[in-house]
Amino acid sequence: MNGKTIGIIGGGAWGTAMAHILASGGHDVQMWALEEEVVSAVNYEHENTKYLKGIPLSLKLHATADIKQAASDKDFLILSSPSLYLARTVAQIVDIPSIVNGSTCIGVLTKGFIPTDSGAKLILDVLETVLPFAYHKNLVYISGPSHAEEVAQGKLTGLIAASENPKNSIRFRELMKVPGLMVFSSLDVVGVQICAAAKNIIAVIFGCLDAIAEQSNMFGDNTESLLLAAGLNEIQTLGFAMGATHAETFTSIAGVGDLEVTCRSKYGRNRRFGRDIILQNILDPFSDLENLIARISEIGYLPEGAVACKYVQEISRKLNIKLPICSGLYRILNKEIKPLDFLIELLR
């Protein structure tokens, strides 16, 4: 399935990496970025100097500041804007004829939850209310252990393409059959989305633990593995409570695979945020979690787990399930408990 036209909505690190590897694989790729400097750098320097610095990009990748141009008349459209802005971004393209008639197959890379008037929702649930009815149960959610830096460098990466429409899952699997990617199909769109969002919460706590372990003999590799296992258990508990359909989702690359790389990789923003909480006192300027989310751009990078933990706390209370690690990060970011005190409480 070479030579397809693809639009990428979102010029961050992950969107750029996906755009680059698909363009390198022979597809015609156009990427929309909000920032003019990103568009200019991609088109003229062939590098995303803001979000993916130091990695040369395919000459076949073109960027634009016109979102309708990027989304119009494409065989495939891939959404990668941050969850905080995804719904309002997608609302700008719903009147495009190729979207209105459903002829463009749409996949989603964004991880997290989206707030609504009736509470936090999974990403595909919200997008189905924003996009034309043709996309109801036809969207494809793409996730897996996939740091943008390594994907862009062509290092072999495995992904899951999940959809309630198996044909669309297979279409994306075939589209992404390019050097550097292995893609597997799944029907468990809820489970894959939960894994993608909740693992960021565990990774922030993992970063805290990792930094504290450098400063004392209290914790070590054994402790980190204990936290990973406990974190995976919470992700599975949340997943099944929200309607996940396949237990193997949590033991696949969508679950344990993505959790492990997010927690341990040097590229992980959420792990970095956890370490910065301990080593850089990065929470000091913020009064509570709401204040942190409102001013999150001041961090200098986006720790998705900080936002996700607010919504998981809301969901867990509504569903009456206990998620000690997720709840613990909420309490830490809300200035209710110190990270070390929480970890001692959790692990004893």
CSV table of C-alpha atoms in Angstrom, one decimal:
chain,number,residue,atom,x,y,z
A,1,MET,CA,0.0,0.0,0.0
A,2,ASN,CA,2.7,2.5,-1.0
A,3,GLY,CA,2.2,5.9,-2.4
A,4,LYS,CA,-0.8,7.0,-0.2
A,5,THR,CA,-1.5,10.6,0.7
A,6,ILE,CA,-1.3,11.2,4.4
A,7,GLY,CA,-2.1,14.3,6.6
A,8,ILE,CA,-0.6,14.6,10.0
A,9,ILE,CA,-2.3,17.0,12.4
A,10,GLY,CA,0.2,18.1,15.0
A,11,GLY,CA,3.8,19.0,14.6
A,12,GLY,CA,5.2,17.9,18.0
A,13,ALA,CA,7.9,15.2,18.4
A,14,TRP,CA,5.6,12.2,17.9
A,15,GLY,CA,3.7,13.7,15.0
A,16,THR,CA,6.9,14.7,13.3
A,17,ALA,CA,8.5,11.3,13.8
A,18,MET,CA,5.5,9.5,12.4
A,19,ALA,CA,5.4,11.9,9.4
A,20,HIS,CA,9.1,11.4,8.8
A,21,ILE,CA,9.1,7.6,8.8
A,22,LEU,CA,6.0,7.4,6.6
A,23,ALA,CA,7.4,9.8,4.1
A,24,SER,CA,10.7,7.9,4.2
A,25,GLY,CA,8.6,4.8,3.4
A,26,GLY,CA,7.3,6.2,0.2
A,27,HIS,CA,4.1,8.0,1.1
A,28,ASP,CA,3.2,11.6,0.3
A,29,VAL,CA,3.0,13.3,3.7
A,30,GLN,CA,1.9,16.7,4.7
A,31,MET,CA,2.1,17.8,8.3
A,32,TRP,CA,0.2,20.7,10.0
A,33,ALA,CA,2.0,22.5,12.8
A,34,LEU,CA,0.6,25.4,14.9
A,35,GLU,CA,3.9,27.1,15.1
A,36,GLU,CA,5.2,29.0,12.1
A,37,GLU,CA,8.8,28.3,13.2
A,38,VAL,CA,8.2,24.5,13.0
A,39,VAL,CA,6.7,24.8,9.5
A,40,SER,CA,9.6,26.9,8.3
A,41,ALA,CA,12.2,24.6,9.9
A,42,VAL,CA,10.7,21.4,8.5
A,43,ASN,CA,10.3,22.9,5.0
A,44,TYR,CA,13.7,24.7,4.7
A,45,GLU,CA,16.0,23.0,7.2
A,46,HIS,CA,14.4,19.6,7.1
A,47,GLU,CA,14.5,19.4,10.8
A,48,ASN,CA,12.0,20.1,13.6
A,49,THR,CA,14.3,22.3,15.6
A,50,LYS,CA,11.7,22.9,18.3
A,51,TYR,CA,10.5,19.4,19.1
A,52,LEU,CA,12.8,16.9,17.4
A,53,LYS,CA,16.1,18.7,17.3
A,54,GLY,CA,19.1,17.0,15.7
A,55,ILE,CA,17.2,14.5,13.5
A,56,PRO,CA,17.2,15.1,9.7
A,57,LEU,CA,13.8,14.7,8.2
A,58,SER,CA,12.8,13.2,4.9
A,59,LEU,CA,12.8,15.6,1.9
A,60,LYS,CA,9.4,14.2,1.0
A,61,LEU,CA,7.8,15.6,4.2
A,62,HIS,CA,6.2,18.9,3.8
A,63,ALA,CA,4.7,21.1,6.5
A,64,THR,CA,2.0,23.7,6.4
A,65,ALA,CA,0.3,26.2,8.8
A,66,ASP,CA,-3.0,25.7,7.0
A,67,ILE,CA,-4.8,22.9,8.9
A,68,LYS,CA,-7.5,22.5,6.2
A,69,GLN,CA,-4.8,22.0,3.5
A,70,ALA,CA,-3.1,19.3,5.6
A,71,ALA,CA,-6.4,17.5,6.1
A,72,SER,CA,-8.1,17.8,2.7
A,73,ASP,CA,-8.3,15.0,0.2
A,74,LYS,CA,-6.1,12.6,2.0
A,75,ASP,CA,-6.3,8.8,2.0
A,76,PHE,CA,-5.3,8.8,5.6
A,77,LEU,CA,-5.3,11.4,8.4
A,78,ILE,CA,-3.3,10.9,11.6
A,79,LEU,CA,-4.1,13.1,14.7
A,80,SER,CA,-1.3,13.8,17.1
A,81,SER,CA,-2.2,17.1,18.8
A,82,PRO,CA,-2.0,17.1,22.7
A,83,SER,CA,-5.2,15.8,24.4
A,84,LEU,CA,-5.8,19.2,26.0
A,85,TYR,CA,-6.3,20.8,22.6
A,86,LEU,CA,-7.3,17.8,20.4
A,87,ALA,CA,-11.1,18.3,20.3
A,88,ARG,CA,-10.9,22.0,19.4
A,89,THR,CA,-8.2,21.3,16.8
A,90,VAL,CA,-10.3,18.6,15.1
A,91,ALA,CA,-13.4,20.9,15.1
A,92,GLN,CA,-11.5,23.0,12.5
A,93,ILE,CA,-11.5,20.2,9.9
A,94,VAL,CA,-15.0,18.6,10.2
A,95,ASP,CA,-16.4,20.6,7.3
A,96,ILE,CA,-13.8,19.3,4.8
A,97,PRO,CA,-15.7,17.3,2.1
A,98,SER,CA,-13.3,14.3,2.3
A,99,ILE,CA,-14.0,14.2,6.1
A,100,VAL,CA,-17.7,14.9,5.8
A,101,ASN,CA,-18.2,11.9,3.5
A,102,GLY,CA,-15.8,9.7,5.5
A,103,SER,CA,-13.5,8.8,2.6
A,104,THR,CA,-10.4,9.6,4.6
A,105,CYS,CA,-9.4,6.9,7.1
A,106,ILE,CA,-8.5,8.5,10.4
A,107,GLY,CA,-6.0,7.3,13.1
A,108,VAL,CA,-5.1,8.8,16.4
A,109,LEU,CA,-1.8,9.0,18.2
A,110,THR,CA,-2.8,11.3,21.0
A,111,LYS,CA,-2.6,9.8,24.5
A,112,GLY,CA,-4.6,10.8,27.6
A,113,PHE,CA,-8.2,11.8,28.4
A,114,ILE,CA,-10.4,14.7,27.3
A,115,PRO,CA,-12.5,16.7,29.8
A,116,THR,CA,-16.2,17.2,28.9
A,117,ASP,CA,-19.2,18.6,30.8
A,118,SER,CA,-20.1,15.1,31.9
A,119,GLY,CA,-16.5,14.2,33.1
A,120,ALA,CA,-13.3,12.9,31.6
A,121,LYS,CA,-13.7,10.7,28.5
A,122,LEU,CA,-11.5,8.5,26.4
A,123,ILE,CA,-10.1,10.2,23.3
A,124,LEU,CA,-12.1,8.2,20.7
A,125,ASP,CA,-15.4,8.7,22.5
A,126,VAL,CA,-15.0,12.5,22.3
A,127,LEU,CA,-13.7,12.5,18.7
A,128,GLU,CA,-16.8,10.5,17.6
A,129,THR,CA,-19.0,13.3,18.9
A,130,VAL,CA,-16.9,16.0,17.0
A,131,LEU,CA,-16.3,14.2,13.7
A,132,PRO,CA,-19.1,13.3,11.2
A,133,PHE,CA,-21.1,10.2,11.9
A,134,ALA,CA,-19.2,8.3,9.3
A,135,TYR,CA,-16.4,7.9,11.8
A,136,HIS,CA,-18.6,6.3,14.5
A,137,LYS,CA,-16.8,3.1,15.5
A,138,ASN,CA,-14.4,3.5,12.5
A,139,LEU,CA,-11.5,5.5,14.1
A,140,VAL,CA,-8.2,3.7,14.6
A,141,TYR,CA,-6.2,4.2,17.8
A,142,ILE,CA,-2.4,3.8,17.4
A,143,SER,CA,-0.2,3.2,20.4
A,144,GLY,CA,2.8,1.2,21.8
A,145,PRO,CA,6.3,1.7,23.1
A,146,SER,CA,7.4,4.4,20.7
A,147,HIS,CA,9.6,7.3,21.8
A,148,ALA,CA,9.6,9.8,18.9
A,149,GLU,CA,13.4,10.1,18.9
A,150,GLU,CA,14.0,6.4,18.2
A,151,VAL,CA,11.1,6.1,15.7
A,152,ALA,CA,12.6,9.1,13.7
A,153,GLN,CA,16.0,7.4,13.7
A,154,GLY,CA,14.4,4.3,12.2
A,155,LYS,CA,15.0,2.1,15.2
A,156,LEU,CA,12.6,-0.9,15.1
A,157,THR,CA,9.4,-0.1,16.9
A,158,GLY,CA,6.2,-2.1,17.5
A,159,LEU,CA,2.8,-0.5,17.5
A,160,ILE,CA,-0.8,-1.6,18.0
A,161,ALA,CA,-3.6,-0.3,15.7
A,162,ALA,CA,-6.9,-0.8,17.5
A,163,SER,CA,-10.3,-0.2,16.0
A,164,GLU,CA,-13.8,-1.5,16.3
A,165,ASN,CA,-13.7,-1.7,12.5
A,166,PRO,CA,-11.1,-4.5,11.8
A,167,LYS,CA,-10.8,-3.4,8.2
A,168,ASN,CA,-9.6,0.0,9.2
A,169,SER,CA,-7.2,-1.5,11.7
A,170,ILE,CA,-5.7,-3.6,8.9
A,171,ARG,CA,-5.6,-0.6,6.5
A,172,PHE,CA,-3.4,1.3,9.0
A,173,ARG,CA,-1.4,-1.8,9.6
A,174,GLU,CA,-0.6,-2.0,5.9
A,175,LEU,CA,-0.1,1.7,5.6
A,176,MET,CA,2.5,1.7,8.3
A,177,LYS,CA,4.4,-1.4,6.9
A,178,VAL,CA,7.5,0.7,6.4
A,179,PRO,CA,11.1,0.2,7.4
A,180,GLY,CA,11.4,0.7,11.2
A,181,LEU,CA,7.8,-0.1,12.1
A,182,MET,CA,5.9,-3.3,13.0
A,183,VAL,CA,2.2,-2.9,13.5
A,184,PHE,CA,-0.3,-5.3,15.0
A,185,SER,CA,-4.1,-5.2,14.9
A,186,SER,CA,-6.4,-5.1,17.9
A,187,LEU,CA,-10.2,-4.8,18.6
A,188,ASP,CA,-9.7,-3.6,22.2
A,189,VAL,CA,-9.9,0.2,21.6
A,190,VAL,CA,-10.7,0.9,25.2
A,191,GLY,CA,-7.9,-1.2,26.7
A,192,VAL,CA,-5.3,0.2,24.4
A,193,GLN,CA,-6.4,3.8,25.1
A,194,ILE,CA,-6.3,3.2,28.9
A,195,CYS,CA,-2.8,1.7,28.6
A,196,ALA,CA,-1.6,4.7,26.7
A,197,ALA,CA,-3.0,7.3,29.1
A,198,ALA,CA,-2.5,5.7,32.5
A,199,LYS,CA,1.1,4.6,32.0
A,200,ASN,CA,2.2,8.2,32.0
A,201,ILE,CA,0.9,8.5,35.6
A,202,ILE,CA,3.0,5.5,36.7
A,203,ALA,CA,6.0,6.9,34.9
A,204,VAL,CA,5.9,10.1,36.9
A,205,ILE,CA,6.0,8.2,40.2
A,206,PHE,CA,8.7,5.9,38.7
A,207,GLY,CA,10.8,9.1,38.0
A,208,CYS,CA,10.3,10.2,41.6
A,209,LEU,CA,11.4,6.8,42.9
A,210,ASP,CA,14.4,6.7,40.5
A,211,ALA,CA,15.7,10.1,41.7
A,212,ILE,CA,15.2,9.2,45.4
A,213,ALA,CA,17.1,5.9,44.8
A,214,GLU,CA,20.1,8.0,43.6
A,215,GLN,CA,20.1,9.9,46.9
A,216,SER,CA,19.6,7.0,49.4
A,217,ASN,CA,19.9,3.3,49.8
A,218,MET,CA,16.2,2.9,50.5
A,219,PHE,CA,15.2,1.9,47.0
A,220,GLY,CA,16.8,0.0,44.1
A,221,ASP,CA,16.1,-2.0,40.9
A,222,ASN,CA,14.0,-4.5,42.9
A,223,THR,CA,11.8,-1.6,44.1
A,224,GLU,CA,11.4,-0.2,40.6
A,225,SER,CA,10.3,-3.6,39.3
A,226,LEU,CA,7.8,-3.8,42.2
A,227,LEU,CA,6.4,-0.4,41.2
A,228,LEU,CA,6.2,-1.4,37.6
A,229,ALA,CA,4.2,-4.6,38.4
A,230,ALA,CA,1.9,-2.7,40.8
A,231,GLY,CA,1.4,0.0,38.2
A,232,LEU,CA,0.5,-2.5,35.5
A,233,ASN,CA,-2.1,-4.0,37.9
A,234,GLU,CA,-3.7,-0.6,38.4
A,235,ILE,CA,-3.8,0.1,34.6
A,236,GLN,CA,-5.5,-3.3,34.1
A,237,THR,CA,-8.0,-2.6,36.9
A,238,LEU,CA,-8.9,0.8,35.4
A,239,GLY,CA,-9.1,-0.7,31.9
A,240,PHE,CA,-11.5,-3.5,32.8
A,241,ALA,CA,-13.6,-1.0,34.9
A,242,MET,CA,-13.9,1.2,31.8
A,243,GLY,CA,-14.8,-1.6,29.4
A,244,ALA,CA,-11.5,-3.1,28.1
A,245,THR,CA,-12.3,-6.4,26.3
A,246,HIS,CA,-9.0,-8.3,26.1
A,247,ALA,CA,-6.8,-9.3,29.0
A,248,GLU,CA,-3.9,-9.8,26.6
A,249,THR,CA,-4.0,-6.0,25.8
A,250,PHE,CA,-2.2,-5.4,29.2
A,251,THR,CA,0.5,-8.0,28.6
A,252,SER,CA,1.1,-6.8,25.0
A,253,ILE,CA,3.3,-4.0,23.7
A,254,ALA,CA,0.3,-1.6,24.3
A,255,GLY,CA,0.4,-2.4,28.0
A,256,VAL,CA,3.5,-3.7,29.7
A,257,GLY,CA,5.7,-2.8,26.7
A,258,ASP,CA,4.7,0.9,26.6
A,259,LEU,CA,4.7,1.1,30.4
A,260,GLU,CA,8.3,-0.2,30.7
A,261,VAL,CA,9.8,2.1,28.0
A,262,THR,CA,7.9,5.1,29.4
A,263,CYS,CA,9.3,4.5,32.9
A,264,ARG,CA,12.8,3.5,32.0
A,265,SER,CA,13.8,5.4,28.8
A,266,LYS,CA,15.9,8.5,28.9
A,267,TYR,CA,13.5,10.1,26.4
A,268,GLY,CA,10.5,9.8,28.7
A,269,ARG,CA,9.0,13.2,29.6
A,270,ASN,CA,6.9,11.8,32.4
A,271,ARG,CA,9.9,10.0,34.0
A,272,ARG,CA,11.8,13.3,33.6
A,273,PHE,CA,9.0,15.2,35.4
A,274,GLY,CA,9.1,12.8,38.3
A,275,ARG,CA,12.9,13.2,38.6
A,276,ASP,CA,12.5,17.0,38.3
A,277,ILE,CA,10.0,16.9,41.2
A,278,ILE,CA,12.8,15.5,43.4
A,279,LEU,CA,15.9,17.0,41.9
A,280,GLN,CA,14.8,20.4,40.7
A,281,ASN,CA,11.8,21.1,43.1
A,282,ILE,CA,9.8,21.8,39.9
A,283,LEU,CA,6.5,21.8,41.8
A,284,ASP,CA,7.5,24.8,44.1
A,285,PRO,CA,6.0,27.5,41.9
A,286,PHE,CA,2.6,25.9,41.7
A,287,SER,CA,-0.1,26.0,44.5
A,288,ASP,CA,-1.9,22.8,43.6
A,289,LEU,CA,-2.7,20.5,40.7
A,290,GLU,CA,-5.2,22.8,39.1
A,291,ASN,CA,-2.7,25.6,39.1
A,292,LEU,CA,-0.1,23.3,37.6
A,293,ILE,CA,-2.3,22.3,34.8
A,294,ALA,CA,-3.3,25.9,34.1
A,295,ARG,CA,0.4,26.9,33.9
A,296,ILE,CA,1.8,23.7,32.5
A,297,SER,CA,3.5,25.4,29.6
A,298,GLU,CA,5.9,26.9,32.2
A,299,ILE,CA,7.4,23.4,32.7
A,300,GLY,CA,9.0,23.6,29.3
A,301,TYR,CA,7.8,20.2,28.2
A,302,LEU,CA,4.5,18.4,28.5
A,303,PRO,CA,4.2,15.7,31.2
A,304,GLU,CA,1.0,14.1,30.2
A,305,GLY,CA,0.8,12.1,33.4
A,306,ALA,CA,0.2,15.3,35.4
A,307,VAL,CA,-3.0,16.0,33.5
A,308,ALA,CA,-4.0,12.3,33.2
A,309,CYS,CA,-3.9,11.8,37.0
A,310,LYS,CA,-6.5,14.4,37.5
A,311,TYR,CA,-8.9,12.6,35.2
A,312,VAL,CA,-8.1,9.1,36.6
A,313,GLN,CA,-8.8,10.4,40.1
A,314,GLU,CA,-12.2,11.6,38.9
A,315,ILE,CA,-12.9,8.3,37.1
A,316,SER,CA,-11.8,6.0,39.9
A,317,ARG,CA,-14.0,7.8,42.4
A,318,LYS,CA,-17.0,7.6,40.0
A,319,LEU,CA,-16.3,3.9,39.4
A,320,ASN,CA,-15.4,3.2,43.1
A,321,ILE,CA,-12.1,1.5,42.3
A,322,LYS,CA,-8.9,1.8,44.3
A,323,LEU,CA,-5.8,2.9,42.4
A,324,PRO,CA,-3.1,3.8,45.1
A,325,ILE,CA,-0.3,4.8,42.7
A,326,CYS,CA,-2.5,7.0,40.5
A,327,SER,CA,-4.2,8.5,43.6
A,328,GLY,CA,-0.8,9.1,45.1
A,329,LEU,CA,0.4,11.2,42.2
A,330,TYR,CA,-2.8,13.2,42.5
A,331,ARG,CA,-2.0,13.9,46.1
A,332,ILE,CA,1.6,14.8,45.4
A,333,LEU,CA,0.8,17.3,42.6
A,334,ASN,CA,-2.0,18.7,44.8
A,335,LYS,CA,0.5,19.3,47.6
A,336,GLU,CA,-1.2,16.9,50.0
A,337,ILE,CA,1.8,14.6,50.5
A,338,LYS,CA,5.5,14.6,49.8
A,339,PRO,CA,6.8,12.1,47.2
A,340,LEU,CA,9.1,10.2,49.7
A,341,ASP,CA,6.3,10.0,52.3
A,342,PHE,CA,4.0,8.6,49.6
A,343,LEU,CA,6.4,6.0,48.4
A,344,ILE,CA,7.1,4.8,52.0
A,345,GLU,CA,3.4,4.6,52.6
A,346,LEU,CA,2.8,2.7,49.3
A,347,LEU,CA,5.7,0.2,49.5
A,348,ARG,CA,5.4,-0.8,53.1
